[in-house]
Amino acid sequence: MSSEISRAEVVVDLAAIRHNVRLLADRAAGAAVMAVVKADGYGHGAVPVGKAALDAGATWLGACSLAEGLALREAGITAPVFTWLDAPNVDFTPGIAADLDLSVSSADELARVAAAAERLGKRARVHLKIDTGLSRSGCPAYAWPALVKAATAEPGVEVVAVWSHLACADEPGHPSIDLQAQRFQVAYHVAREAGLNPLRHIANSAATLTRPDLHFDLVRPGIAVYGLNPVPQQENLRPAMTFRSQVVLTKRIDAGESVSYGHTWTASRDTTLALVSAGYADGVPRTLSGRMDVWLDGKRRPVAGRVCMDQLVVDCGDDEPAAGSEVVLFGAGAAGEPTAREWADTIGTIDYEIVTGMYRPRVQRRYEGA
Ligand SMILES: *Cc1c(COP(=O)(O)O)cnc(C)c1O
């Protein structure tokens, strides 16, 4: 554990982040890499991850909200930063003042960006978003020619890019990918015919890894930056996050004794229990109760009974780990320890949700490999 006493901590390996970004930059050779650091860097810390990604060859950062983009600027990051989703009444002024690139999906949004730019006496850098079939944000095809025309006529904005987002890139071969690519091409031609010469970007991690034809000028990987693989094929990515805690105390119990709330687990033999100071308030999903192992003293060992708010109990058989022994809840998996992916598969979600859920005030975050 770190020298500061912590009950549970998240350790982020910045060398793994740099490795993953180099791999992605290599796969996307010819395109620039925008490392997506929204949601506080998928729970890993947007600023340290963003700086590591820029060191390793990314030249853009992507964030969701204006506030997230501004936090990168406040940390001294000067690289292009793109933000794409805010409340409908957000004030774009500080974003334009801080040279953030802004997404625009509608004529109304364009007008609000242009008005903010005018107040500042500065041109806003905008990326026009076409909805090619995800049906979330983005301009529908029927409104696209009018949006492009309005953008070209607007002196307060500079159209930097045309962009879109894919629905099913993590299922290579899914027919929606080609359909979205075709619609993207049509939207791009409309922009070209209107006299624009914008960049193009549509590829998330999955498309960066599997669809070189969709790299265009810029790719926007998120999850793969953190070493988690969104596609079925094997990739040489390194998960950057380890979640760990420690043994607080051990004790023997007799066969027939039950463990934790609800007594859902009963010892079938005399055994040693280890109490671990991590629970659902620290990011261990309670739905993993009875369905998870931890890595302790070089072995996987099952959690006995329910995960509690602040603690859980591990069945150690006849082994007796010392108080203070490290317990890995999940990690890269290289030694055999559980992974975020394994947690996600067990409880029916995706590893994205596991790692983004790890930003919690009482869980210390520490960096290695700076
Ligand atoms: C989150 C996000 C990404 C990154 O997606 P991954 O699947 O994590 O690679 C890219 N673009 C946009 C618009 C996003 O919201």
Short mmCIF file of C-alpha atoms and ligand atoms in Angstrom, two decimals:
data_model
loop_
_atom_site.label_atom_id
_atom_site.label_comp_id
_atom_site.label_asym_id
_atom_site.label_seq_id
_atom_site.Cartn_x
_atom_site.Cartn_y
_atom_site.Cartn_z
CA MET A 1 0.00 0.00 0.00
CA SER A 2 1.09 3.60 -0.34
CA SER A 3 2.77 5.37 2.51
CA GLU A 4 -0.42 7.27 3.21
CA ILE A 5 -2.73 4.86 5.00
CA SER A 6 -5.68 4.02 2.79
CA ARG A 7 -8.42 1.46 3.21
CA ALA A 8 -8.67 0.91 -0.51
CA GLU A 9 -6.97 2.48 -3.46
CA VAL A 10 -6.98 2.70 -7.21
CA VAL A 11 -3.55 2.56 -8.81
CA VAL A 12 -3.26 3.84 -12.37
CA ASP A 13 -0.26 2.76 -14.41
CA LEU A 14 0.62 5.68 -16.69
CA ALA A 15 3.18 3.51 -18.50
CA ALA A 16 0.26 1.31 -19.56
CA ILE A 17 -1.62 4.39 -20.81
CA ARG A 18 1.39 5.42 -22.88
CA HIS A 19 1.78 1.87 -24.24
CA ASN A 20 -1.88 1.78 -25.28
CA VAL A 21 -1.75 5.21 -26.93
CA ARG A 22 1.38 4.25 -28.87
CA LEU A 23 -0.38 1.07 -30.04
CA LEU A 24 -3.45 3.07 -31.14
CA ALA A 25 -1.34 5.73 -32.87
CA ASP A 26 0.49 2.98 -34.71
CA ARG A 27 -2.77 1.32 -35.80
CA ALA A 28 -4.16 4.66 -36.92
CA ALA A 29 -0.98 5.75 -38.70
CA GLY A 30 -1.89 8.64 -40.98
CA ALA A 31 -4.61 9.89 -38.65
CA ALA A 32 -4.21 11.99 -35.53
CA VAL A 33 -5.24 10.50 -32.18
CA MET A 34 -7.73 12.21 -29.88
CA ALA A 35 -7.53 10.42 -26.51
CA VAL A 36 -10.97 10.55 -24.93
CA VAL A 37 -10.72 11.50 -21.25
CA LYS A 38 -14.39 12.17 -20.45
CA ALA A 39 -15.86 11.14 -17.09
CA ASP A 40 -12.57 11.98 -15.42
CA GLY A 41 -10.62 9.77 -17.77
CA TYR A 42 -13.04 6.83 -17.44
CA GLY A 43 -12.38 6.96 -13.69
CA HIS A 44 -8.56 7.04 -14.12
CA GLY A 45 -8.05 10.82 -13.77
CA ALA A 46 -8.44 13.04 -16.85
CA VAL A 47 -5.42 15.25 -16.27
CA PRO A 48 -2.71 12.64 -15.58
CA VAL A 49 -4.10 10.37 -18.31
CA GLY A 50 -4.42 13.27 -20.75
CA LYS A 51 -0.82 14.33 -20.15
CA ALA A 52 0.44 10.74 -20.52
CA ALA A 53 -1.56 10.32 -23.74
CA LEU A 54 -0.12 13.53 -25.19
CA ASP A 55 3.40 12.35 -24.23
CA ALA A 56 2.79 9.10 -26.11
CA GLY A 57 1.67 10.64 -29.38
CA ALA A 58 -1.95 11.68 -29.02
CA THR A 59 -2.34 15.25 -30.28
CA TRP A 60 -5.94 15.93 -29.24
CA LEU A 61 -7.98 15.25 -26.13
CA GLY A 62 -11.72 14.65 -26.08
CA ALA A 63 -14.02 15.42 -23.17
CA CYS A 64 -17.76 15.34 -22.87
CA SER A 65 -18.66 18.64 -21.24
CA LEU A 66 -17.35 22.18 -21.34
CA ALA A 67 -16.51 21.86 -17.63
CA GLU A 68 -14.39 18.79 -18.34
CA GLY A 69 -12.62 20.60 -21.17
CA LEU A 70 -11.99 23.68 -19.05
CA ALA A 71 -10.50 21.50 -16.29
CA LEU A 72 -7.90 20.27 -18.81
CA ARG A 73 -7.04 23.88 -19.72
CA GLU A 74 -6.79 24.80 -16.03
CA ALA A 75 -4.27 21.98 -15.63
CA GLY A 76 -2.11 23.65 -18.27
CA ILE A 77 -2.95 21.42 -21.23
CA THR A 78 -2.71 23.48 -24.44
CA ALA A 79 -3.37 20.74 -27.03
CA PRO A 80 -6.65 20.90 -28.97
CA VAL A 81 -9.52 19.78 -26.74
CA PHE A 82 -12.90 18.81 -28.18
CA THR A 83 -16.13 18.78 -26.13
CA TRP A 84 -19.51 17.62 -27.36
CA LEU A 85 -22.35 17.51 -24.89
CA ASP A 86 -23.73 19.97 -22.36
CA ALA A 87 -26.99 21.19 -20.94
CA PRO A 88 -29.08 23.13 -23.48
CA ASN A 89 -28.59 26.42 -21.62
CA VAL A 90 -24.81 26.17 -21.21
CA ASP A 91 -22.82 29.36 -21.72
CA PHE A 92 -20.23 28.62 -24.42
CA THR A 93 -18.26 31.81 -23.69
CA PRO A 94 -15.64 30.33 -21.35
CA GLY A 95 -15.13 27.40 -23.71
CA ILE A 96 -14.50 29.65 -26.70
CA ALA A 97 -12.27 31.90 -24.60
CA ALA A 98 -10.24 28.82 -23.63
CA ASP A 99 -9.93 27.66 -27.26
CA LEU A 100 -12.02 24.53 -26.83
CA ASP A 101 -13.37 22.93 -30.00
CA LEU A 102 -17.15 22.63 -29.74
CA SER A 103 -19.58 20.20 -31.28
CA VAL A 104 -22.66 21.62 -33.01
CA SER A 105 -25.68 19.43 -33.83
CA SER A 106 -28.40 21.95 -34.62
CA ALA A 107 -29.09 25.44 -35.96
CA ASP A 108 -30.06 26.53 -32.46
CA GLU A 109 -26.78 25.32 -31.02
CA LEU A 110 -24.90 27.01 -33.86
CA ALA A 111 -26.65 30.29 -33.09
CA ARG A 112 -25.78 30.06 -29.40
CA VAL A 113 -22.12 29.30 -30.15
CA ALA A 114 -21.98 32.15 -32.68
CA ALA A 115 -23.56 34.60 -30.24
CA ALA A 116 -21.02 33.68 -27.56
CA ALA A 117 -18.20 34.05 -30.08
CA GLU A 118 -19.49 37.48 -31.08
CA ARG A 119 -19.56 38.63 -27.45
CA LEU A 120 -15.91 37.62 -27.20
CA GLY A 121 -14.93 39.05 -30.55
CA LYS A 122 -13.42 35.66 -31.39
CA ARG A 123 -14.21 32.87 -33.85
CA ALA A 124 -15.42 29.62 -32.33
CA ARG A 125 -13.96 26.36 -33.62
CA VAL A 126 -16.85 23.99 -34.31
CA HIS A 127 -17.22 20.38 -35.41
CA LEU A 128 -20.56 19.80 -37.11
CA LYS A 129 -22.08 16.51 -36.01
CA ILE A 130 -24.14 14.43 -38.40
CA ASP A 131 -26.35 11.70 -36.93
CA THR A 132 -25.54 8.74 -39.17
CA GLY A 133 -27.69 6.24 -37.29
CA LEU A 134 -26.88 6.17 -33.58
CA SER A 135 -29.92 8.41 -33.09
CA ARG A 136 -28.52 10.26 -30.11
CA SER A 137 -27.00 13.69 -30.69
CA GLY A 138 -26.08 14.94 -34.14
CA CYS A 139 -28.00 16.64 -36.89
CA PRO A 140 -30.49 14.44 -38.75
CA ALA A 141 -29.80 14.11 -42.46
CA TYR A 142 -32.89 16.14 -43.42
CA ALA A 143 -31.59 19.19 -41.53
CA TRP A 144 -27.95 18.79 -42.52
CA PRO A 145 -27.79 20.92 -45.69
CA ALA A 146 -29.42 23.83 -43.84
CA LEU A 147 -27.03 23.47 -40.88
CA VAL A 148 -24.01 23.40 -43.20
CA LYS A 149 -25.29 26.46 -45.04
CA ALA A 150 -25.91 28.35 -41.81
CA ALA A 151 -22.43 27.44 -40.55
CA THR A 152 -20.73 28.66 -43.72
CA ALA A 153 -22.65 31.93 -43.53
CA GLU A 154 -21.76 32.51 -39.88
CA PRO A 155 -18.68 34.73 -39.50
CA GLY A 156 -18.37 33.85 -35.81
CA VAL A 157 -17.56 30.20 -36.41
CA GLU A 158 -14.83 28.26 -38.12
CA VAL A 159 -15.93 24.78 -39.21
CA VAL A 160 -13.00 22.58 -38.24
CA ALA A 161 -14.57 19.16 -38.78
CA VAL A 162 -17.53 17.03 -39.69
CA TRP A 163 -17.98 14.13 -37.31
CA SER A 164 -20.22 11.30 -36.21
CA HIS A 165 -20.30 8.37 -33.79
CA LEU A 166 -20.84 4.65 -34.43
CA ALA A 167 -23.47 2.44 -32.79
CA CYS A 168 -22.04 -1.07 -33.23
CA ALA A 169 -18.33 -0.78 -33.95
CA ASP A 170 -17.64 -3.30 -31.17
CA GLU A 171 -19.37 -5.93 -33.34
CA PRO A 172 -17.07 -6.03 -36.38
CA GLY A 173 -19.08 -6.78 -39.52
CA HIS A 174 -22.32 -5.37 -38.13
CA PRO A 175 -24.18 -3.97 -41.16
CA SER A 176 -24.89 -0.65 -39.42
CA ILE A 177 -21.18 0.23 -39.60
CA ASP A 178 -21.09 0.39 -43.39
CA LEU A 179 -24.45 2.15 -43.48
CA GLN A 180 -23.21 4.81 -41.06
CA ALA A 181 -20.00 5.16 -43.07
CA GLN A 182 -22.01 5.76 -46.27
CA ARG A 183 -24.21 8.37 -44.62
CA PHE A 184 -21.10 10.03 -43.22
CA GLN A 185 -19.61 10.23 -46.69
CA VAL A 186 -22.78 11.84 -48.05
CA ALA A 187 -22.78 14.43 -45.25
CA TYR A 188 -19.13 15.18 -45.89
CA HIS A 189 -19.83 15.79 -49.60
CA VAL A 190 -22.59 18.22 -48.71
CA ALA A 191 -20.05 20.15 -46.62
CA ARG A 192 -17.48 20.07 -49.43
CA GLU A 193 -20.04 21.29 -51.94
CA ALA A 194 -20.80 24.17 -49.61
CA GLY A 195 -17.15 25.18 -49.88
CA LEU A 196 -15.89 23.74 -46.59
CA ASN A 197 -12.77 21.60 -46.23
CA PRO A 198 -13.33 20.04 -42.83
CA LEU A 199 -11.50 17.25 -41.03
CA ARG A 200 -13.47 14.02 -40.62
CA HIS A 201 -13.69 11.82 -37.54
CA ILE A 202 -15.97 8.90 -36.67
CA ALA A 203 -13.80 6.10 -35.17
CA ASN A 204 -14.04 5.13 -31.49
CA SER A 205 -11.66 2.51 -30.04
CA ALA A 206 -13.36 -0.40 -31.75
CA ALA A 207 -13.26 1.25 -35.19
CA THR A 208 -9.69 2.41 -34.60
CA LEU A 209 -8.74 -1.24 -34.05
CA THR A 210 -10.86 -2.85 -36.77
CA ARG A 211 -11.76 -0.32 -39.49
CA PRO A 212 -8.72 1.43 -40.97
CA ASP A 213 -10.99 2.73 -43.74
CA LEU A 214 -12.82 4.80 -41.10
CA HIS A 215 -9.76 6.45 -39.54
CA PHE A 216 -10.00 9.54 -41.79
CA ASP A 217 -8.11 12.50 -40.23
CA LEU A 218 -8.62 11.79 -36.56
CA VAL A 219 -9.58 8.82 -34.38
CA ARG A 220 -11.27 9.11 -30.97
CA PRO A 221 -10.34 6.10 -28.84
CA GLY A 222 -11.46 6.04 -25.24
CA ILE A 223 -11.68 2.61 -23.62
CA ALA A 224 -8.61 1.22 -25.41
CA VAL A 225 -6.48 4.08 -24.01
CA TYR A 226 -7.20 2.54 -20.61
CA GLY A 227 -6.18 -0.89 -21.87
CA LEU A 228 -9.65 -2.42 -22.07
CA ASN A 229 -10.44 -4.15 -25.33
CA PRO A 230 -13.85 -3.50 -26.89
CA VAL A 231 -13.50 -5.93 -29.80
CA PRO A 232 -13.62 -9.75 -29.93
CA GLN A 233 -10.10 -10.12 -31.34
CA GLN A 234 -7.03 -10.30 -29.07
CA GLU A 235 -5.19 -6.97 -28.79
CA ASN A 236 -1.94 -6.18 -27.01
CA LEU A 237 -3.53 -3.60 -24.69
CA ARG A 238 -2.53 -3.21 -21.04
CA PRO A 239 -5.27 -2.44 -18.50
CA ALA A 240 -4.06 0.59 -16.55
CA MET A 241 -6.20 0.34 -13.43
CA THR A 242 -5.66 -1.84 -10.36
CA PHE A 243 -8.11 -1.73 -7.46
CA ARG A 244 -6.65 -2.93 -4.24
CA SER A 245 -7.15 -3.06 -0.51
CA GLN A 246 -5.68 -4.99 2.38
CA VAL A 247 -6.33 -7.59 5.04
CA VAL A 248 -7.44 -5.96 8.29
CA LEU A 249 -7.58 -9.11 10.44
CA THR A 250 -7.94 -12.87 10.16
CA LYS A 251 -9.76 -15.38 12.32
CA ARG A 252 -10.64 -19.07 12.40
CA ILE A 253 -14.27 -20.18 12.29
CA ASP A 254 -15.75 -23.63 12.74
CA ALA A 255 -17.61 -25.58 10.09
CA GLY A 256 -21.28 -24.58 10.24
CA GLU A 257 -20.65 -20.90 11.11
CA SER A 258 -22.12 -18.37 8.67
CA VAL A 259 -20.63 -15.15 7.34
CA SER A 260 -21.80 -11.57 6.75
CA TYR A 261 -25.30 -10.06 6.50
CA GLY A 262 -28.11 -12.47 5.81
CA HIS A 263 -25.87 -15.45 6.52
CA THR A 264 -25.87 -16.35 2.82
CA TRP A 265 -22.62 -18.32 3.16
CA THR A 266 -21.86 -21.07 5.63
CA ALA A 267 -18.45 -22.67 6.19
CA SER A 268 -18.44 -26.30 5.03
CA ARG A 269 -15.20 -26.92 6.98
CA ASP A 270 -13.16 -25.18 9.64
CA THR A 271 -11.53 -22.27 7.84
CA THR A 272 -9.67 -18.97 8.11
CA LEU A 273 -11.46 -15.77 7.17
CA ALA A 274 -9.70 -12.56 6.14
CA LEU A 275 -11.52 -9.25 6.58
CA VAL A 276 -10.81 -6.75 3.77
CA SER A 277 -11.45 -3.01 4.01
CA ALA A 278 -13.31 -2.50 0.74
CA GLY A 279 -17.03 -2.62 0.17
CA TYR A 280 -19.75 -1.31 -2.08
CA ALA A 281 -19.14 2.28 -0.97
CA ASP A 282 -15.61 1.82 -2.33
CA GLY A 283 -16.75 0.44 -5.67
CA VAL A 284 -17.22 -3.30 -5.14
CA PRO A 285 -20.68 -3.98 -6.60
CA ARG A 286 -22.88 -5.67 -3.99
CA THR A 287 -24.28 -7.82 -6.80
CA LEU A 288 -20.88 -9.57 -6.89
CA SER A 289 -21.66 -11.10 -3.48
CA GLY A 290 -21.02 -14.83 -3.71
CA ARG A 291 -19.72 -14.41 -7.26
CA MET A 292 -16.26 -12.94 -6.89
CA ASP A 293 -12.69 -13.85 -6.04
CA VAL A 294 -9.85 -11.66 -4.90
CA TRP A 295 -6.10 -12.10 -5.39
CA LEU A 296 -4.42 -12.57 -2.03
CA ASP A 297 -1.00 -14.06 -1.23
CA GLY A 298 -0.51 -15.32 -4.76
CA LYS A 299 -3.87 -17.05 -5.15
CA ARG A 300 -7.45 -16.39 -6.15
CA ARG A 301 -9.73 -16.82 -3.15
CA PRO A 302 -13.52 -16.56 -2.96
CA VAL A 303 -15.37 -13.82 -1.14
CA ALA A 304 -17.60 -15.41 1.51
CA GLY A 305 -21.12 -14.03 1.82
CA ARG A 306 -22.35 -10.54 1.12
CA VAL A 307 -20.24 -7.56 0.15
CA CYS A 308 -20.96 -4.88 2.80
CA MET A 309 -20.73 -1.10 2.59
CA ASP A 310 -17.19 -0.87 3.95
CA GLN A 311 -15.84 -4.41 3.97
CA LEU A 312 -15.93 -7.92 2.66
CA VAL A 313 -14.72 -11.29 3.93
CA VAL A 314 -12.47 -13.75 2.10
CA ASP A 315 -12.37 -17.51 2.66
CA CYS A 316 -8.69 -18.49 2.99
CA GLY A 317 -9.03 -22.16 3.94
CA ASP A 318 -6.05 -23.14 6.05
CA ASP A 319 -3.87 -20.25 4.89
CA GLU A 320 -3.38 -17.35 7.25
CA PRO A 321 -2.51 -14.10 5.47
CA ALA A 322 -0.88 -11.44 7.64
CA ALA A 323 -2.79 -8.30 8.53
CA GLY A 324 -1.78 -5.66 6.00
CA SER A 325 -1.40 -8.18 3.15
CA GLU A 326 -2.30 -6.71 -0.21
CA VAL A 327 -5.64 -7.77 -1.69
CA VAL A 328 -6.16 -7.12 -5.40
CA LEU A 329 -9.86 -6.72 -6.19
CA PHE A 330 -9.17 -6.35 -9.90
CA GLY A 331 -6.12 -5.63 -12.00
CA ALA A 332 -4.57 -6.22 -15.40
CA GLY A 333 -5.06 -9.97 -15.05
CA ALA A 334 -1.47 -10.85 -15.95
CA ALA A 335 -0.83 -12.81 -12.74
CA GLY A 336 -4.27 -14.41 -12.67
CA GLU A 337 -6.01 -11.75 -10.62
CA PRO A 338 -9.61 -10.84 -11.47
CA THR A 339 -10.12 -8.10 -14.06
CA ALA A 340 -12.67 -5.32 -14.54
CA ARG A 341 -13.90 -7.30 -17.53
CA GLU A 342 -14.54 -10.33 -15.31
CA TRP A 343 -16.59 -8.20 -12.90
CA ALA A 344 -18.55 -6.76 -15.81
CA ASP A 345 -19.25 -10.17 -17.34
CA THR A 346 -20.38 -11.54 -13.97
CA ILE A 347 -22.88 -8.79 -13.27
CA GLY A 348 -24.03 -8.23 -16.84
CA THR A 349 -22.47 -4.91 -17.75
CA ILE A 350 -19.39 -3.63 -19.59
CA ASP A 351 -15.96 -2.86 -18.19
CA TYR A 352 -16.51 0.81 -19.10
CA GLU A 353 -19.08 1.02 -16.29
CA ILE A 354 -16.82 -0.75 -13.80
CA VAL A 355 -13.83 1.57 -14.25
CA THR A 356 -15.81 4.81 -14.58
CA GLY A 357 -17.52 3.86 -11.31
CA MET A 358 -14.18 3.79 -9.49
CA TYR A 359 -13.92 7.51 -8.88
CA ARG A 360 -15.00 7.78 -5.27
CA PRO A 361 -13.92 10.35 -2.72
CA ARG A 362 -12.80 7.87 -0.11
CA VAL A 363 -10.84 5.67 -2.48
CA GLN A 364 -7.35 7.06 -2.93
CA ARG A 365 -6.06 7.27 -6.47
CA ARG A 366 -2.35 6.83 -7.04
CA TYR A 367 -0.19 6.93 -10.14
CA GLU A 368 2.69 4.73 -11.20
CA GLY A 369 4.94 4.90 -14.24
CA ALA A 370 4.85 8.71 -14.54
C1 LIG B 1 -16.97 7.95 -25.38
C2 LIG B 1 -16.80 8.41 -26.76
C3 LIG B 1 -15.72 7.98 -27.55
C4 LIG B 1 -14.79 6.87 -27.12
O1 LIG B 1 -15.46 5.64 -27.21
P1 LIG B 1 -14.72 4.26 -26.82
O2 LIG B 1 -15.69 3.21 -27.14
O3 LIG B 1 -14.46 4.37 -25.35
O4 LIG B 1 -13.47 4.22 -27.60
C5 LIG B 1 -15.54 8.55 -28.78
N1 LIG B 1 -16.39 9.50 -29.23
C6 LIG B 1 -17.44 9.92 -28.51
C7 LIG B 1 -18.34 10.95 -29.07
C8 LIG B 1 -17.70 9.40 -27.27
O5 LIG B 1 -18.76 9.81 -26.56
#
